[in-house]
XYZ file of N, CA, C and O in Angstrom:
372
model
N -82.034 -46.627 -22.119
C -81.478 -46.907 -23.424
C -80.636 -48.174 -23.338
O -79.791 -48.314 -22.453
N -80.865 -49.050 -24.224
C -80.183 -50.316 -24.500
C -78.907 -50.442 -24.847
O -78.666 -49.922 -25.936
N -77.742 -51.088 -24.166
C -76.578 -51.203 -25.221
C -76.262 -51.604 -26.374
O -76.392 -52.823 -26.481
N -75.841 -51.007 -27.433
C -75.906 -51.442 -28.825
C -75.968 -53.185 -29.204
O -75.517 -54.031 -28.432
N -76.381 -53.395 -30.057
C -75.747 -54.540 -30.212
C -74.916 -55.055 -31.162
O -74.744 -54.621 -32.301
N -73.934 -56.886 -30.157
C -72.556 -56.269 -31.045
C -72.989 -57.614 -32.592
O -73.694 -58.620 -32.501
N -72.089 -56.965 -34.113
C -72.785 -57.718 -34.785
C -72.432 -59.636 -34.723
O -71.304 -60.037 -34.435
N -73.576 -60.596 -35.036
C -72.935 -61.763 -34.975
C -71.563 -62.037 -35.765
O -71.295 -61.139 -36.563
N -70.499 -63.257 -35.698
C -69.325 -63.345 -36.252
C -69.970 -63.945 -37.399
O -70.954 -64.659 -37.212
N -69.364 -63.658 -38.998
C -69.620 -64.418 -40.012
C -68.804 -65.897 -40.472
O -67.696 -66.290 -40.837
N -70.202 -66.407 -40.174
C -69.989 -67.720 -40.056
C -70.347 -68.453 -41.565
O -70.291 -69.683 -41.532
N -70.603 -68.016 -42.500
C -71.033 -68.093 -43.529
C -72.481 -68.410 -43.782
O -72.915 -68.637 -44.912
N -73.143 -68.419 -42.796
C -74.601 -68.957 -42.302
C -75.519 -67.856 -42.901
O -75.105 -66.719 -42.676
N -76.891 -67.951 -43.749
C -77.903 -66.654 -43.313
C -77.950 -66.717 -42.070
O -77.450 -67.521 -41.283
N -78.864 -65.423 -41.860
C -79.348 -65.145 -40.618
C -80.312 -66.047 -39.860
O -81.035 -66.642 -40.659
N -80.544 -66.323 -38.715
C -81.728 -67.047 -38.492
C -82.803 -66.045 -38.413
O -82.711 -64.929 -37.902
N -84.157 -66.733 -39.153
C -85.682 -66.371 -39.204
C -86.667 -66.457 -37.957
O -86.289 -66.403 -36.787
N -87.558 -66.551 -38.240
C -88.632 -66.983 -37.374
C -88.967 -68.594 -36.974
O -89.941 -68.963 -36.317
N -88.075 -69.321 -37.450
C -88.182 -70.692 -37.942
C -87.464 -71.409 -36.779
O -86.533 -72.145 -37.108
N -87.781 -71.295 -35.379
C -86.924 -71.694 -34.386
C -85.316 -71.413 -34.590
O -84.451 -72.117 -34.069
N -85.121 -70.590 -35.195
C -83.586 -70.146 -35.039
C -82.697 -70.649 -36.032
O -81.496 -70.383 -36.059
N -83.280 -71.364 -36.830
C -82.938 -71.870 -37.831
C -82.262 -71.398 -39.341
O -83.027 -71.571 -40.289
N -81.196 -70.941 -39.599
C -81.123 -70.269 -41.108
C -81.990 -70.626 -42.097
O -82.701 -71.608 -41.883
N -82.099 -69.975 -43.259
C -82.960 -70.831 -44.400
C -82.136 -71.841 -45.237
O -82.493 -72.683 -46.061
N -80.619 -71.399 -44.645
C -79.741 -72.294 -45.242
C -80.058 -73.728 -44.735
O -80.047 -74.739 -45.439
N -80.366 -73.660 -43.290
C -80.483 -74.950 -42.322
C -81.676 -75.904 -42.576
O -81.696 -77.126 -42.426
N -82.642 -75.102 -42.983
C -84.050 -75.600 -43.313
C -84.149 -75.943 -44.366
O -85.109 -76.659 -44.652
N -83.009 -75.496 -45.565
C -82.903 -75.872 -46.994
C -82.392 -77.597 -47.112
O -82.830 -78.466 -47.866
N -81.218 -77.692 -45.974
C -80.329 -78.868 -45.805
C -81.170 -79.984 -45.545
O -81.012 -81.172 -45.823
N -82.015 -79.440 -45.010
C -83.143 -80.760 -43.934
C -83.988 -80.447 -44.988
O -84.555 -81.515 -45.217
N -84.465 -79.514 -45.866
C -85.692 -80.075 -46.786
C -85.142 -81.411 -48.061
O -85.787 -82.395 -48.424
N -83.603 -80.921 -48.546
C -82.831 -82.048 -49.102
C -82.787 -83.430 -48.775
O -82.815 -84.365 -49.575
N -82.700 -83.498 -47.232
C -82.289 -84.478 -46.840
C -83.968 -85.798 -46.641
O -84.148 -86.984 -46.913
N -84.701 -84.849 -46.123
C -86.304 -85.156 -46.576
C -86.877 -86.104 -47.558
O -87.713 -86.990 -47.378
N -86.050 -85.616 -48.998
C -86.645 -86.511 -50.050
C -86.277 -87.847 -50.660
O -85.918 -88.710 -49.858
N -86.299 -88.076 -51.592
C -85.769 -89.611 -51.999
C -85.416 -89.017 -53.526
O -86.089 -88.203 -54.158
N -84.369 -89.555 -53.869
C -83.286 -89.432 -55.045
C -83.312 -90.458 -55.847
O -83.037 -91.620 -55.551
N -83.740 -89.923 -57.170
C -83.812 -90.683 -58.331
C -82.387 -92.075 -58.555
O -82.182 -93.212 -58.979
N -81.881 -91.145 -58.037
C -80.207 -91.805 -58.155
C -79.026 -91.561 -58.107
O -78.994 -90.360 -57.836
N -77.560 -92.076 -58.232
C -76.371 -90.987 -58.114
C -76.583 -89.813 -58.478
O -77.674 -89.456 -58.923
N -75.816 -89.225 -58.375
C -75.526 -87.861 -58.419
C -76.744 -86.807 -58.499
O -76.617 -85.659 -58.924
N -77.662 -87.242 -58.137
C -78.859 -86.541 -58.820
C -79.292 -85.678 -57.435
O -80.144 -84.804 -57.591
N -78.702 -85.904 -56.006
C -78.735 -85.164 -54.660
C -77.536 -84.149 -54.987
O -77.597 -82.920 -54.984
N -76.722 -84.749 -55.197
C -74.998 -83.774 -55.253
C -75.435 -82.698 -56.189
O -74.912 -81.635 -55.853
N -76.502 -82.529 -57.656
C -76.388 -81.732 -58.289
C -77.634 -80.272 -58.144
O -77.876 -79.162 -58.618
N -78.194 -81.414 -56.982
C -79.524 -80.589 -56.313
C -78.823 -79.392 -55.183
O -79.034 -78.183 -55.083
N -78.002 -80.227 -54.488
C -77.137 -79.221 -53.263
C -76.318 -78.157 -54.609
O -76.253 -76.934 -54.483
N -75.812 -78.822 -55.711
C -74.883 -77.215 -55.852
C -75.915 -76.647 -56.692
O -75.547 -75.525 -57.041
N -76.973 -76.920 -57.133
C -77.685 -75.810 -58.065
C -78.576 -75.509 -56.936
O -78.808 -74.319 -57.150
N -79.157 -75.787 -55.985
C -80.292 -74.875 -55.032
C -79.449 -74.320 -53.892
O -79.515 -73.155 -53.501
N -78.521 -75.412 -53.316
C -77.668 -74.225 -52.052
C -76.667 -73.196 -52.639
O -76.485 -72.025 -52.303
N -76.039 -73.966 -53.644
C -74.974 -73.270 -54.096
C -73.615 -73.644 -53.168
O -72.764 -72.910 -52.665
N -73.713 -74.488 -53.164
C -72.656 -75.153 -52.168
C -71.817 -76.415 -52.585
O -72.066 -76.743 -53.745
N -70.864 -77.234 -51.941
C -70.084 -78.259 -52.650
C -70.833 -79.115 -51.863
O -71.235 -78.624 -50.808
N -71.233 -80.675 -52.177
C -71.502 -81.479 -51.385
C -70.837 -81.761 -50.397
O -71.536 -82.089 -49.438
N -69.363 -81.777 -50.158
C -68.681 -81.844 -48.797
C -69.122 -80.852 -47.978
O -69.487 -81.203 -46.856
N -69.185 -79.537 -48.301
C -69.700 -78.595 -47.265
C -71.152 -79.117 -46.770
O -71.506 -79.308 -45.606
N -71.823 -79.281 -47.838
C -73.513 -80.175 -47.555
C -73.242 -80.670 -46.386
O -73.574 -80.115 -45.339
N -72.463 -82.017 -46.469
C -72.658 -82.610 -45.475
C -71.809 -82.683 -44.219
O -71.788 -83.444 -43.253
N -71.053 -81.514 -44.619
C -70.322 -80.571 -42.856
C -71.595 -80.011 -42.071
O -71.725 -80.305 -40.882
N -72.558 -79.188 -42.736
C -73.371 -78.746 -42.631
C -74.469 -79.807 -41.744
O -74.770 -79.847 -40.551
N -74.780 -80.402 -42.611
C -75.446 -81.489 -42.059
C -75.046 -82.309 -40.782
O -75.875 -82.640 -39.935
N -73.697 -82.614 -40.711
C -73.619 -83.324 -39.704
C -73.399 -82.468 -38.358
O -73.131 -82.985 -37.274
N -73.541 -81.185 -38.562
C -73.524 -80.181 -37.396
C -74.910 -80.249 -37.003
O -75.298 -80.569 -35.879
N -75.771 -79.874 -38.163
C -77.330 -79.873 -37.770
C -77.657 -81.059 -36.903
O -77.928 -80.788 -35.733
N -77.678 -82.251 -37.243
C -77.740 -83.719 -37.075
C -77.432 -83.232 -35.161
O -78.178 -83.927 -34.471
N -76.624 -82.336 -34.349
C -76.222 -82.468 -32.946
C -77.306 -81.084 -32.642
O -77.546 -81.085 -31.435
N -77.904 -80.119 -33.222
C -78.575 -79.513 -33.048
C -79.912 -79.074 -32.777
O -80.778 -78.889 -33.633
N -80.090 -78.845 -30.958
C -81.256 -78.995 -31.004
C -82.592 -78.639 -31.590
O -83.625 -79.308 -31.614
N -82.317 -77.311 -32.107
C -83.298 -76.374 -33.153
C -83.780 -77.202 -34.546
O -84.917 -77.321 -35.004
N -82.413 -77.766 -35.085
C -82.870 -78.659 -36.134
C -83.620 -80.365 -35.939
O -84.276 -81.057 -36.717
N -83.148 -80.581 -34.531
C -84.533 -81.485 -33.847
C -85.794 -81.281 -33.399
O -86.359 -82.347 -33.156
N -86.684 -79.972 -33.125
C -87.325 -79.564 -33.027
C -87.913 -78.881 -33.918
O -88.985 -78.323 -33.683
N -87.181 -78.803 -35.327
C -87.924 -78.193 -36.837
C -88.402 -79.438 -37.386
O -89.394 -79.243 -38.087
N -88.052 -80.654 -37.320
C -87.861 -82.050 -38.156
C -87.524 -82.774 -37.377
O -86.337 -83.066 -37.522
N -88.325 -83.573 -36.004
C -87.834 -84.298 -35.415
C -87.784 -85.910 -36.633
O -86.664 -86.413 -36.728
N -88.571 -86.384 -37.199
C -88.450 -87.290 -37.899
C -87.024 -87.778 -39.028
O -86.456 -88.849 -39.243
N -86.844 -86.257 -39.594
C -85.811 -86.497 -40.248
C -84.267 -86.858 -39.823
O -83.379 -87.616 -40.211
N -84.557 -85.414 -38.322
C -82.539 -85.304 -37.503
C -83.021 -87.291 -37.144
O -82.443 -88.113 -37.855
N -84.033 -87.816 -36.072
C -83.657 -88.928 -35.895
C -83.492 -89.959 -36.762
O -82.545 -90.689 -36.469
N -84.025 -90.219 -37.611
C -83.562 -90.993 -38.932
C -81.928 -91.208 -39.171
O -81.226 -92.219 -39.123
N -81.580 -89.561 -39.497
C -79.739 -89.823 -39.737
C -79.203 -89.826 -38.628
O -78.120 -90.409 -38.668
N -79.416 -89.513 -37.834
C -78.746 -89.590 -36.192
C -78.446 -91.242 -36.193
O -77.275 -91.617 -36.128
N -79.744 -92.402 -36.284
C -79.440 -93.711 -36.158
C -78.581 -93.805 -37.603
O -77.458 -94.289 -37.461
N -78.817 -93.553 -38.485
C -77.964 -94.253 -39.907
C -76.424 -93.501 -39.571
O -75.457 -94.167 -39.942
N -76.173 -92.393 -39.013
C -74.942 -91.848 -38.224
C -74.087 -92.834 -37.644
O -72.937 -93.274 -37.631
N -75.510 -92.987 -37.060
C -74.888 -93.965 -35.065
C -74.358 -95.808 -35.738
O -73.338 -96.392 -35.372
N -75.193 -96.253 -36.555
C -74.993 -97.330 -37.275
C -73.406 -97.301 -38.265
O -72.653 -98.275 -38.273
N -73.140 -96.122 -38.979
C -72.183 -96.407 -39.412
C -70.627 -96.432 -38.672
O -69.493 -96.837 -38.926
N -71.482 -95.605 -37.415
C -69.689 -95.025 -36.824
C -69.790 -96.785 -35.806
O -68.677 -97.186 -35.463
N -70.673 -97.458 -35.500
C -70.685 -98.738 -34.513
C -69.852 -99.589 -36.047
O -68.923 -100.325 -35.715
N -70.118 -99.523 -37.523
C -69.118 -100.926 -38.509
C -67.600 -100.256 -38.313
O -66.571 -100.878 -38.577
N -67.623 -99.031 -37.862
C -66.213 -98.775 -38.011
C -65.438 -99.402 -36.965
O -64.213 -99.281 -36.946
């Protein structure tokens, strides 16, 4: 018989799926980040009506994913994309 198991800490995260470990929250962030935007505000109003989230959290979120290997291996094209536009902004600072 197995020892129970103990539950994960709530992190505000879904659960991870079948999706390399990935929440659907995580896979939602990177399908956002994926597309191309009509224009201002028109990403910011996509994150709070489909995540349900504030855009600052968005992109807390995001920039955690961005160091994560699971979310490099769901979307290698996309994490490296912002990884360099990352790496580019923190080198003008």
């Amino acid at each position: 018989m197995s020892p129970p198991e103990e539950p994960a800490p709530d992190d505000g995260a879904e659960p991870a799926s079948h999706s390399g470990g990935l929440s659907d929250r995580d896979r939602a962030v990177l399908a956002l980040e994926r597309r191309t935007w009509p224009g201002p505000g028109a990403k910011e109003r996509a994150v709070r009506e489909q995540l349900g989230i504030t855009p600052t959290r968005y992109y807390q979120l995001l920039n955690a994913l961005l160091d994560d290997p699971r979310a490099l291996a769901h979307d290698p094209v996309t994490v490296n994309r912002l990884r360099r536009v990352r790496d580019a902004r923190r080198e003008r600072r």
